[in-house]
Short mmCIF file of C-alpha atoms in Angstrom, two decimals:
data_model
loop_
_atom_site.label_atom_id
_atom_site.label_comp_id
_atom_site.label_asym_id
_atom_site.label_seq_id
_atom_site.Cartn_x
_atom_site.Cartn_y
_atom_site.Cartn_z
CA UNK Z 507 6.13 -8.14 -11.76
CA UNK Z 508 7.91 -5.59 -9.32
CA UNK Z 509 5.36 -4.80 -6.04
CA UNK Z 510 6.39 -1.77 -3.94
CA UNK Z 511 4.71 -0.68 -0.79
CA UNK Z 512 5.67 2.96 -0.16
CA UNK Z 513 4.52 4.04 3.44
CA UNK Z 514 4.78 6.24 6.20
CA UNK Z 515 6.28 6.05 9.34
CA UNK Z 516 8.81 2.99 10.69
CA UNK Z 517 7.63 0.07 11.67
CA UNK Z 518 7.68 -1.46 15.57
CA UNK Z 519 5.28 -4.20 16.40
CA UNK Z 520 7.10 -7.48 16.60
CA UNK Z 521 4.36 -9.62 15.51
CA UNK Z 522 3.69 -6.77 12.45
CA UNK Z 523 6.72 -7.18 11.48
CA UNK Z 524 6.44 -11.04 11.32
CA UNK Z 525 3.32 -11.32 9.69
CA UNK Z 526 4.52 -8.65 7.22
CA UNK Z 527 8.38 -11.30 7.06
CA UNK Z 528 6.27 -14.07 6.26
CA UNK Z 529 3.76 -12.93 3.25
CA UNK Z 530 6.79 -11.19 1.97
CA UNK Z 531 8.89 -14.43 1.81
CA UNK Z 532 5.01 -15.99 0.17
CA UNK Z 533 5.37 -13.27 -2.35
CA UNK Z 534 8.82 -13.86 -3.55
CA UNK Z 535 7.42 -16.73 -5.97
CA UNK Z 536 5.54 -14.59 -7.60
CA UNK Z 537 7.03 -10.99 -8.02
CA UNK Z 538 9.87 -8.88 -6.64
CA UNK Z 539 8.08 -7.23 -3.63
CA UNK Z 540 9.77 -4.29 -1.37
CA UNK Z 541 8.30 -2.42 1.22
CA UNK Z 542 10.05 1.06 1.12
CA UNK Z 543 9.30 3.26 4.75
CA UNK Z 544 9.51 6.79 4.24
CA UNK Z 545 10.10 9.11 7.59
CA UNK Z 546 6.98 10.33 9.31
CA UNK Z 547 6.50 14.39 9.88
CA UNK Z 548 6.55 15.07 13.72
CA UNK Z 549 3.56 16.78 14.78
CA UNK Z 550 2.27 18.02 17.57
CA UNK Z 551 -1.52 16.50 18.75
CA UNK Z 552 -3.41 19.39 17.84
CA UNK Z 553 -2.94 20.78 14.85
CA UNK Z 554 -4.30 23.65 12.98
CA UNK Z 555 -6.32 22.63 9.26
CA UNK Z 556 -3.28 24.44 7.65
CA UNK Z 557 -0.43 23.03 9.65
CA UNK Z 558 -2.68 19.36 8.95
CA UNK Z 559 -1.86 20.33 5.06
CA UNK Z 560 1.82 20.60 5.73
CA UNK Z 561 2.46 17.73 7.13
CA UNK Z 562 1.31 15.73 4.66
CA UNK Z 563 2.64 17.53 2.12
CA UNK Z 564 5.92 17.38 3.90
CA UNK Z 565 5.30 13.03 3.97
CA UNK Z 566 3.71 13.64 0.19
CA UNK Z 567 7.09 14.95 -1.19
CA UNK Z 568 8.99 11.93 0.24
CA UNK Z 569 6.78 9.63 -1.26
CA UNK Z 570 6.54 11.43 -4.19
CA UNK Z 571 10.71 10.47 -4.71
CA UNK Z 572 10.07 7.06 -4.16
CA UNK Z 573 8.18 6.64 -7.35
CA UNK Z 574 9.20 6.39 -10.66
CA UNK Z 575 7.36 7.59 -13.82
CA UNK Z 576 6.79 4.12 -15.36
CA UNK Z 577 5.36 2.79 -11.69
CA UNK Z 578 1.24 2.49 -11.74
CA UNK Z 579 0.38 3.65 -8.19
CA UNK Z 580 -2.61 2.79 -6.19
CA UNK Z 581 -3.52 5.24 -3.16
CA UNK Z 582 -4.53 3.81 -0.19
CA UNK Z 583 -7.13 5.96 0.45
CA UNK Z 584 -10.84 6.11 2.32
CA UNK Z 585 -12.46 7.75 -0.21
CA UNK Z 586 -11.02 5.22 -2.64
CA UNK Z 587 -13.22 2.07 -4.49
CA UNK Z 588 -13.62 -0.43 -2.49
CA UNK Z 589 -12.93 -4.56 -4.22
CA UNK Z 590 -13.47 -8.26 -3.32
CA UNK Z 591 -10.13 -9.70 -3.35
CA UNK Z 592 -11.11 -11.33 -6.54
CA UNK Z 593 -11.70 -7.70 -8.22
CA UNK Z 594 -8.53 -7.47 -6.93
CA UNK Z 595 -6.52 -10.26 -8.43
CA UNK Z 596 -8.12 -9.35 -11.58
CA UNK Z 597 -7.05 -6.03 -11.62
CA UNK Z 598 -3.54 -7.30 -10.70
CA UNK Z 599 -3.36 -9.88 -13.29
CA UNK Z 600 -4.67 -7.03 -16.03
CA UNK Z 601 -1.90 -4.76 -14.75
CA UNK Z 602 0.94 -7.39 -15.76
CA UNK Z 603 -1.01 -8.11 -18.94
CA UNK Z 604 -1.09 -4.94 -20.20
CA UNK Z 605 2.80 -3.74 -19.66
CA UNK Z 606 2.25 -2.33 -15.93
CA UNK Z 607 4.58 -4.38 -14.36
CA UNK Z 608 5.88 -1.73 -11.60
CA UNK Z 609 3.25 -1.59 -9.14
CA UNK Z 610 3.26 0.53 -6.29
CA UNK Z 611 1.00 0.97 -3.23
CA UNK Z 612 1.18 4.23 -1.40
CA UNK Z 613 -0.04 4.13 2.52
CA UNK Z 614 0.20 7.49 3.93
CA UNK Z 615 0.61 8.64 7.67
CA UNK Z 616 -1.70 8.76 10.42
CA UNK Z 617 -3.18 12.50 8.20
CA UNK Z 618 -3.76 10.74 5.36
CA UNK Z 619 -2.38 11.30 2.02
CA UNK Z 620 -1.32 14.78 0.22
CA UNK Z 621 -3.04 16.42 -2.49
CA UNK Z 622 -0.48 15.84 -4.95
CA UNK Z 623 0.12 11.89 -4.10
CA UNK Z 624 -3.58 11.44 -4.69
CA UNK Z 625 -3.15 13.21 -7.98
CA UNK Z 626 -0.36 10.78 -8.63
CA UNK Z 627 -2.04 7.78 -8.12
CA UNK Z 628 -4.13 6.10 -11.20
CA UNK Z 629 -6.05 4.21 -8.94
CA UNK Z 630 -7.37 4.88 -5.11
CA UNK Z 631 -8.11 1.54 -3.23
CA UNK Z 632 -9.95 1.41 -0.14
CA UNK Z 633 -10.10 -1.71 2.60
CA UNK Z 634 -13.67 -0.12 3.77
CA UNK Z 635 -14.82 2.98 6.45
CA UNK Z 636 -12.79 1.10 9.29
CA UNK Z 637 -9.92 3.91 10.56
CA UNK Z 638 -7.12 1.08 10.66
CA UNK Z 639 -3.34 2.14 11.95
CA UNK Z 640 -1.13 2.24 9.09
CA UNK Z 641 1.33 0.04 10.23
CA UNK Z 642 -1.64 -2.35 10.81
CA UNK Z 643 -2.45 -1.99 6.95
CA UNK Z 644 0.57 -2.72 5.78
CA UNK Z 645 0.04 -6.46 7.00
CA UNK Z 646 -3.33 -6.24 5.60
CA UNK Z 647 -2.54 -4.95 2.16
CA UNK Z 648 0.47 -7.37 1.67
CA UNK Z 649 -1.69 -10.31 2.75
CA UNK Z 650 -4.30 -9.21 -0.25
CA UNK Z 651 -1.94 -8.96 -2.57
CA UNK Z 652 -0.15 -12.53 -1.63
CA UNK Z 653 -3.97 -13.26 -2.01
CA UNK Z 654 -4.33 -11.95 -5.47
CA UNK Z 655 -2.21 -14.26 -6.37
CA UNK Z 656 -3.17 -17.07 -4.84
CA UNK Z 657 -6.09 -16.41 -6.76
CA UNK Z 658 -4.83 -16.08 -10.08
CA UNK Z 659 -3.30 -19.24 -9.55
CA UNK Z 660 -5.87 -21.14 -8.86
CA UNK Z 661 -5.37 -22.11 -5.38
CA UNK Z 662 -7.95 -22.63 -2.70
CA UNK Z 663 -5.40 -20.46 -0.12
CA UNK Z 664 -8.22 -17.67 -0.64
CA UNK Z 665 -11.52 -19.50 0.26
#
C-alpha cells in the first residue's frame, strides 16, 4: 500500500518533525508512506470572505497536482465523519482489499480546504470539533494511521 499525506504549509517544530521521523520510519514495514508539503498562500490577517475563497483555492490547485486519478483521497476536514481508530483500521484494511492501494490524506492550510479538493475527496475524515494547527495534525494523523495498522495486525500497540 502507498500512504501520501498532502498538506499545507512547511513544517518547523523540531519535536513535530521528530515525532512525525519516527512513525514514519514505524510505517515503513507496512506501506510506502510520503508526506508531500505543498507551499502555503500568504495572507494578510484580515481577510475579506472572497479573498478567504482565493486563498484556498490558490492552496486547492496545488494540492489538486499532487494527486493522481487512481489515488482514493480522504479530506481532512471538520465537517467530515468522525471514527474510532478501529473504524479506522477497518476502513484501511478494506481500502487495500478492494484494489485502493494509493491512499492519500489531504490537510489543508490554516482556511481550510477548497471547494474543489473537497469535491475530490471520496471520503472526509474528521479528528473531532477541536481547531488543531495543521502542522500539529500531521503528527496526529500519521500516528493513527501507524495505529491502523497496528491494529490490523493484531498488536496490543493500540490499547
Amino acid at each position: 500500500m502507498n500512504i501520501k499525506i498532502v498538506c499545507v504549509g512547511k513544517l518547523k517544530e523540531k519535536y513535530l518533525k521528530q515525532g512525525i521521523a519516527e512513525y514514519s520510519k514505524r510505517l515503513s514495514k507496512f506501506c510506502k508512506f510520503e508526506i508531500i508539503e505543498v507551499p502555503d498562500e500568504k495572507a494578510p490577517e484580515k481577510l475579506s470572505p472572497a479573498e478567504m475563497e482565493a486563498v484556498k483555492q490558490k492552496e486547492g490547485e496545488r494540492i489538486l497536482h499532487k494527486i493522481k486519478d487512481k489515488e482514493y483521497v480522504y479530506a481532512l476536514a471538520i465537517e467530515g465523519k468522525e471514527r474510532s481508530s478501529e473504524e479506522f483500521a477497518a476502513e484501511l484494511e478494506k481500502l487495500g482489499t478492494y484494489g485502493h492501494s494509493d491512499v492519500t490524506f489531504v490537510i489543508g492550510g490554516s482556511l481550510g480546504l477548497s471547494p474543489v479538493v473537497l469535491k475530490r475527496a471520496q471520503t472526509k475524515i474528521s479528528f473531532g470539533r477541536f481547531t488543531l494547527p495543521h502542522q500539529l495534525m500531521r503528527l496526529v494523523l500519521t500516528e493513527q494511521i501507524y495505529r491502523g495498522f497496528m491494529i490490523n495486525n493484531g498488536s496490543p500497540y493500540h490499547k
